[in-house]
PDB file of C-alpha atoms in Angstrom:
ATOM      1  CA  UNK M 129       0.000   0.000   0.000  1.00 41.00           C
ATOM      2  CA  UNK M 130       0.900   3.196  -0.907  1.00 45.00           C
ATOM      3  CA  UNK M 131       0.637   6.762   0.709  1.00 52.00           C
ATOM      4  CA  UNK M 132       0.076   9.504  -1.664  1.00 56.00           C
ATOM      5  CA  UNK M 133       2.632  12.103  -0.534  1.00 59.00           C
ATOM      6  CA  UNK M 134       0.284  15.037  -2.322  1.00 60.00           C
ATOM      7  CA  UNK M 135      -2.844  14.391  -0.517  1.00 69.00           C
ATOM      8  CA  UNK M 136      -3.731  17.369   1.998  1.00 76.00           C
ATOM      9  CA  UNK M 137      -3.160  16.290   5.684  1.00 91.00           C
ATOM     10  CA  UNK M 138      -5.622  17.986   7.437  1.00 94.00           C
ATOM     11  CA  UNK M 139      -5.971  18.301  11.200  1.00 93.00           C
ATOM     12  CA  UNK M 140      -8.463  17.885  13.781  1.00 93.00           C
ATOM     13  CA  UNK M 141      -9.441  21.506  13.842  1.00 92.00           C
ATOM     14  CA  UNK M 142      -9.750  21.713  10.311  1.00 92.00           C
ATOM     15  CA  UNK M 143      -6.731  23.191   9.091  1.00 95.00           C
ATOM     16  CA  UNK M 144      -4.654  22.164   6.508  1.00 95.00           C
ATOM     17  CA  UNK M 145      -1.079  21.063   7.218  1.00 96.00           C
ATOM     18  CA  UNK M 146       1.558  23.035   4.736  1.00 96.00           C
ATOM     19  CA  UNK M 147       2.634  21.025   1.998  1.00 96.00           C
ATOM     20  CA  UNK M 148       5.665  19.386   2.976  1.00 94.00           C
ATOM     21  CA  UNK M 149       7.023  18.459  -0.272  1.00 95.00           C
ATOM     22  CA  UNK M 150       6.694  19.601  -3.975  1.00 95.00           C
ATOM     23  CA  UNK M 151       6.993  23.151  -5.766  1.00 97.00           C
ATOM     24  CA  UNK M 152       8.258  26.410  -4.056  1.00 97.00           C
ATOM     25  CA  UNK M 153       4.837  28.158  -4.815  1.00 98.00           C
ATOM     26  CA  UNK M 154       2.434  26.182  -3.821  1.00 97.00           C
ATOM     27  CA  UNK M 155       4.347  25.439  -0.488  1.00 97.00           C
ATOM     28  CA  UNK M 156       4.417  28.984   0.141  1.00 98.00           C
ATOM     29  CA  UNK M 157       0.769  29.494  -0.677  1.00 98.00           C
ATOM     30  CA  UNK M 158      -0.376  26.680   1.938  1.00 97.00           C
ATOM     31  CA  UNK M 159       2.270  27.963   4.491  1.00 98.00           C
ATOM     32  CA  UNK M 160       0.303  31.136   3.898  1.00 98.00           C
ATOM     33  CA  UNK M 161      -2.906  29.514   4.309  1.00 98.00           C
ATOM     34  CA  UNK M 162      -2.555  27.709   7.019  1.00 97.00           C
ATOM     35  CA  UNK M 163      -1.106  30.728   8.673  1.00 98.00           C
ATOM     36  CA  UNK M 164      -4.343  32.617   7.967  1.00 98.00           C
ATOM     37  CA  UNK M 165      -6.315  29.717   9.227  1.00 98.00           C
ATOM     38  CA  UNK M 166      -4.907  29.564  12.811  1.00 97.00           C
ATOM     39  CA  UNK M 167      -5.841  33.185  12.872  1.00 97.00           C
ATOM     40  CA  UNK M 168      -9.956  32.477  11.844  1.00 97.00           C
ATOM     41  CA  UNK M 169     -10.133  29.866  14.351  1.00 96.00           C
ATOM     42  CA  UNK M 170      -8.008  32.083  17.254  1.00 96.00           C
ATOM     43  CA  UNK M 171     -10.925  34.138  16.533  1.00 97.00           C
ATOM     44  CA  UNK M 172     -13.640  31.372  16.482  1.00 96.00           C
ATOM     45  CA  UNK M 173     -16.301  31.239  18.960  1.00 96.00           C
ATOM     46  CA  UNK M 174     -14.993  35.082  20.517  1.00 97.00           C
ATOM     47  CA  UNK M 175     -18.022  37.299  20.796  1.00 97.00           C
ATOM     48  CA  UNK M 176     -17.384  41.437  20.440  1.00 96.00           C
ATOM     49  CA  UNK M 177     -16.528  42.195  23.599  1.00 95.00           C
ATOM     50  CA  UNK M 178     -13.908  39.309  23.872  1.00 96.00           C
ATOM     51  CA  UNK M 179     -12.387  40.183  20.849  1.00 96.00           C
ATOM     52  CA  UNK M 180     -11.822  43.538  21.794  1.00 95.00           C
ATOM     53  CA  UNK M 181     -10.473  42.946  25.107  1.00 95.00           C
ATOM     54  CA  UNK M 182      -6.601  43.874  25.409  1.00 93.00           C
ATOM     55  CA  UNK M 183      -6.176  40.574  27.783  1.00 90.00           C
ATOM     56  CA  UNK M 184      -1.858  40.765  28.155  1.00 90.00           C
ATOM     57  CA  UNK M 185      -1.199  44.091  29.965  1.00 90.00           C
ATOM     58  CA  UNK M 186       0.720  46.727  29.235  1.00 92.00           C
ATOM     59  CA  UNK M 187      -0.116  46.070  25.364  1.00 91.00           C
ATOM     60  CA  UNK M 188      -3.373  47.521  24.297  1.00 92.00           C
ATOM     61  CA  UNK M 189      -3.881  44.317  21.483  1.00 94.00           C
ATOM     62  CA  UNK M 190      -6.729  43.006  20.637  1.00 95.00           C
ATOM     63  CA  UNK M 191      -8.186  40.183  18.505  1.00 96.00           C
ATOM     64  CA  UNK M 192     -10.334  42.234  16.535  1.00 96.00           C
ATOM     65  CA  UNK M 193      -7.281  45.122  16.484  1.00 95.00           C
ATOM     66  CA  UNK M 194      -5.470  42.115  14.907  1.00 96.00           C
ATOM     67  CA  UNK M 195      -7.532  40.561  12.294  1.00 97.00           C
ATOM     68  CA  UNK M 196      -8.045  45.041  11.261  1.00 96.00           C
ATOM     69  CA  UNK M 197      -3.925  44.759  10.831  1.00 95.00           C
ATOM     70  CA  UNK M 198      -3.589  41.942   8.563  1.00 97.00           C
ATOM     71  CA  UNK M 199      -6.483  43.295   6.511  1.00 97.00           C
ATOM     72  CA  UNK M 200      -4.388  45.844   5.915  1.00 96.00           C
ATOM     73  CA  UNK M 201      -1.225  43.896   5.510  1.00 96.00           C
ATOM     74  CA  UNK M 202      -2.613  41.737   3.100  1.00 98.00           C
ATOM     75  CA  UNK M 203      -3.751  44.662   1.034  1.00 97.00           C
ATOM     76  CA  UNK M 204      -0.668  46.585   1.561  1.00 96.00           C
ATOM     77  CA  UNK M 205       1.591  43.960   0.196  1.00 98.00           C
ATOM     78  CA  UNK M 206      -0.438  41.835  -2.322  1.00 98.00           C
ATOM     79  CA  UNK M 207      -2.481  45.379  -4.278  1.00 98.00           C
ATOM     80  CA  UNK M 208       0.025  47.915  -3.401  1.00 97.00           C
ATOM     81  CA  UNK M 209       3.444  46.814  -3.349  1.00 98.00           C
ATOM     82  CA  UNK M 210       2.781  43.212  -5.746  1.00 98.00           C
ATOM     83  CA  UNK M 211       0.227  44.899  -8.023  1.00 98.00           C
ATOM     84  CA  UNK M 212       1.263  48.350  -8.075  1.00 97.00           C
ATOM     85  CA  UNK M 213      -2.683  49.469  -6.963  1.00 97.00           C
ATOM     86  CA  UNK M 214      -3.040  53.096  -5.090  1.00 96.00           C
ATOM     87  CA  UNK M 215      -6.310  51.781  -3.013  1.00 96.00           C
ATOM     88  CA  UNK M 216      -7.095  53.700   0.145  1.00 95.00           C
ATOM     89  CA  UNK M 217      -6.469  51.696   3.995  1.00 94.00           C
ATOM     90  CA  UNK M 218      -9.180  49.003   4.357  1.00 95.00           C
ATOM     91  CA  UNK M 219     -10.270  50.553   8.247  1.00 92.00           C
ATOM     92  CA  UNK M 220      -8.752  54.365   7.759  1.00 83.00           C
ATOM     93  CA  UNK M 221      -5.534  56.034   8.461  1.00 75.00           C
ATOM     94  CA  UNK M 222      -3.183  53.736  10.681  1.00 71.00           C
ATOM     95  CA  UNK M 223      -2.092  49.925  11.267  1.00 72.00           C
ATOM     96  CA  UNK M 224      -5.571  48.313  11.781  1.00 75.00           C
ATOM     97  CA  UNK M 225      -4.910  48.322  15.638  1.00 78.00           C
ATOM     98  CA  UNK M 226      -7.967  51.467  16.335  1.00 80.00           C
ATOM     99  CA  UNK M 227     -10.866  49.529  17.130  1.00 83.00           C
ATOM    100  CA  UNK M 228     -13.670  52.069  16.101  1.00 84.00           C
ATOM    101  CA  UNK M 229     -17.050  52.206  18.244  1.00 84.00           C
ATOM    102  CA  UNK M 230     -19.438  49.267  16.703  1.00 88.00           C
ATOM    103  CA  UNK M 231     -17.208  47.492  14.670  1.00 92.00           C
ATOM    104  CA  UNK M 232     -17.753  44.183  15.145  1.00 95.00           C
ATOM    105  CA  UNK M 233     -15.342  41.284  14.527  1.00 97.00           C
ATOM    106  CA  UNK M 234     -17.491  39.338  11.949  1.00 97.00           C
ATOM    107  CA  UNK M 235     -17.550  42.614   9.557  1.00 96.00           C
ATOM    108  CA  UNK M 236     -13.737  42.988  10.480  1.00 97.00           C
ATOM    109  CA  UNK M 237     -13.174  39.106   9.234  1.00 98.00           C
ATOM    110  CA  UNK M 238     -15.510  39.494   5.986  1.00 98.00           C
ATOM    111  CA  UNK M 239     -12.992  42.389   5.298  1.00 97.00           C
ATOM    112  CA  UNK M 240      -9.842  40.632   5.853  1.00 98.00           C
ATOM    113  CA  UNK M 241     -11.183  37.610   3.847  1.00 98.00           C
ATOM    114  CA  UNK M 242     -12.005  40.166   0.863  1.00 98.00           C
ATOM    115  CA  UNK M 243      -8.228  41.372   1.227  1.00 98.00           C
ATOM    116  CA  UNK M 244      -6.948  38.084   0.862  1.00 98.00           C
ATOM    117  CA  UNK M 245      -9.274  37.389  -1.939  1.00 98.00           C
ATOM    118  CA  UNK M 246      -8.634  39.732  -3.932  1.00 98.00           C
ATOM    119  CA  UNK M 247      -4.548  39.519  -2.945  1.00 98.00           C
ATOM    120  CA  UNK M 248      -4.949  36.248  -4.273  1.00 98.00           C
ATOM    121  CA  UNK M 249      -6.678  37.387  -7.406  1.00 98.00           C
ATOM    122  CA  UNK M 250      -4.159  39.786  -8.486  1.00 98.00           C
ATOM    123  CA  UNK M 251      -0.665  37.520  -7.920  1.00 97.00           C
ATOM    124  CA  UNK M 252      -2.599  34.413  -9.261  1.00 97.00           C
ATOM    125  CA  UNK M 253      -0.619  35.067 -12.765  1.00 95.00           C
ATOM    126  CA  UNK M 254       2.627  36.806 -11.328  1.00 98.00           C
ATOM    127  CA  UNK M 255       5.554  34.711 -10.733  1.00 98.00           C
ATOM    128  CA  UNK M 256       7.236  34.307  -7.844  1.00 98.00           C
ATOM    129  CA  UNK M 257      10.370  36.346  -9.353  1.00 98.00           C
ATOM    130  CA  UNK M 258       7.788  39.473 -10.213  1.00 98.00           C
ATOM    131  CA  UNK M 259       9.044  42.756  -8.899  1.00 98.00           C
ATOM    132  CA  UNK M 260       6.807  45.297  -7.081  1.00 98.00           C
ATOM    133  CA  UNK M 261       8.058  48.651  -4.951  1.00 98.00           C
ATOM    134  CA  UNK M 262       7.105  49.767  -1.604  1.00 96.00           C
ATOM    135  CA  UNK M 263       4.984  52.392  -1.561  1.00 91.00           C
ATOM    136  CA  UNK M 264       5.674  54.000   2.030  1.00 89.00           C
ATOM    137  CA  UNK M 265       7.164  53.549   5.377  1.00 89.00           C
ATOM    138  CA  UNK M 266      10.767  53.205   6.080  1.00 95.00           C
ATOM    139  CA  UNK M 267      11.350  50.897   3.067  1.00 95.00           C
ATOM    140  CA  UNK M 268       9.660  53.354   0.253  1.00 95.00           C
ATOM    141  CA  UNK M 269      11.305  53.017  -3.102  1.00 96.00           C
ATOM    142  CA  UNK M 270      12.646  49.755  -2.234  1.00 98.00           C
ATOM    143  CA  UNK M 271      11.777  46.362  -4.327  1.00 98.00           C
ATOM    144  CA  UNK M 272      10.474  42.897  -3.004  1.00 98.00           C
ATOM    145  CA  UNK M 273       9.564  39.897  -5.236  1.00 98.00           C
ATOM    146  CA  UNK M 274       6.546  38.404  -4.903  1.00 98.00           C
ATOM    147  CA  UNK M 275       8.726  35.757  -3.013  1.00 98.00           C
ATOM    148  CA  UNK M 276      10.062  37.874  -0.505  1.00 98.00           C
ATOM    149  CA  UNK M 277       6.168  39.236   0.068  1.00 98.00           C
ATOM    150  CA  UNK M 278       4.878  35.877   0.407  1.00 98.00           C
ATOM    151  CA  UNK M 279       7.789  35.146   3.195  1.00 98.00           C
ATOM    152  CA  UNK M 280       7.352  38.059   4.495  1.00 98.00           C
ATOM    153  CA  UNK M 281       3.261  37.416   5.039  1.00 98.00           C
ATOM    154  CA  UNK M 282       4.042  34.378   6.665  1.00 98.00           C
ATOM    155  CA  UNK M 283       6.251  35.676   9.007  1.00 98.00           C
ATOM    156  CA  UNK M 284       3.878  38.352   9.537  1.00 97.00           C
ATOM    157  CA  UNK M 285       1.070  35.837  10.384  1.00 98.00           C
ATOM    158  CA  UNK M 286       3.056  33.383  12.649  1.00 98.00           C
ATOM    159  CA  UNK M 287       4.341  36.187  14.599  1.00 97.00           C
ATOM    160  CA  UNK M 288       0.741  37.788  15.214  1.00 97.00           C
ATOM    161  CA  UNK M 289      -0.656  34.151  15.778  1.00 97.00           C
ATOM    162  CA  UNK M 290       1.783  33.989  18.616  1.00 96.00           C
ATOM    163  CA  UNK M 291      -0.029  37.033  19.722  1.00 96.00           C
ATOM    164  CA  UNK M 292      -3.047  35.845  19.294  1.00 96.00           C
ATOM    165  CA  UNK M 293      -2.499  32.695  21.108  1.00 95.00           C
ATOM    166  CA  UNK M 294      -1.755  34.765  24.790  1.00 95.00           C
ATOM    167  CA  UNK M 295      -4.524  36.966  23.906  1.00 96.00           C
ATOM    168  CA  UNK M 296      -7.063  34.069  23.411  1.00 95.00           C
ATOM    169  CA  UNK M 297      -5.613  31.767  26.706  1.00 95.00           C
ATOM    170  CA  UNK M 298      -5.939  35.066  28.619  1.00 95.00           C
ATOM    171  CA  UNK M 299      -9.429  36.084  27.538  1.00 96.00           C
ATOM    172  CA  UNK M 300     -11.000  32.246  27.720  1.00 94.00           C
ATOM    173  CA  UNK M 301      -8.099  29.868  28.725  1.00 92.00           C
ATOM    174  CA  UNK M 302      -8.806  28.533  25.069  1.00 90.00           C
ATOM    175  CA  UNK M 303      -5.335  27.107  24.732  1.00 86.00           C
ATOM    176  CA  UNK M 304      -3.725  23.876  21.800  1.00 75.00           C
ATOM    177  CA  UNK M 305      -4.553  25.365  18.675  1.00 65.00           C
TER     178      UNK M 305
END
């Protein structure tokens, strides 16, 4: 019997496992993925006021201040710098980390999911060696390949995730995921 190598490994909590063997851009894409999977389900089962409770003092984080970041990470680097787009800040001026009055964190996760959408849909035909520029921020003028960005995302992710994983245990004890 044989064990097909390809086939997604998926995990108890629904997440797929990164690919652990085959081409560079695909691997990246499901490291990506799965990055931006652990963050939905840090998020699962939260309701408004635990998401925007800043749970590991000093820091003023938040769930919901998170998931508003990588909205605007994910648009930042996939339509500005990897497309070239001038589009406006998905939540206003700012990192994402302003929670404004009302906003809840299911309109703040249908946002983020369209800025990974249409990431996606832009750098579907660009290659991995395509050149963008930074638009802004200490970097400005500088070029990244669409490899670097897509490193760079899952760093961004894995680093937040840790962040999201003390928030979460501190707001619920939710801990393993």
């Amino acid at each position: 019997m044989t064990t097909d190598t390809n086939a997604p490994l998926i995990l108890p909590d629904g997440r797929r496992i990164p690919l652990m063997t085959g081409e560079e851009r695909p691997m990246l894409e499901s490291w990506l993925a799965f990055h931006r999977a652990t963050l939905e389900l840090k998020c699962a089962g939260l309701d408004d006021v635990q998401a925007r409770t800043a749970s590991a003092e000093p820091s003023s984080l938040t769930p919901l201040g998170l998931v508003q970041h990588l909205a605007e990470v994910e648009r930042n680097w996939f339509q500005r710098v990897s497309a070239g787009l001038d589009v406006p800040p998905v939540f206003g001026e700012g990192n994402g980390h302003v929670l404004e009055p009302g906003r809840r964190l299911d309109e703040a996760i249908t946002a983020w999911k369209r800025e990974i959408t249409r990431g996606n849909e832009l750098c579907a035909e660009l290659s991995l060696d395509h050149i963008g520029r930074i638009t802004d921020g200490p970097l400005a003028g500088q070029e990244a390949s669409l490899r670097w960005v897509y490193i760079h995302m899952i760093e961004e992710y894995a680093r937040h995730n840790g962040h999201a994983d003390i928030l979460r245990e501190r707001i619920d004890g939710a801990t393993g995921f």
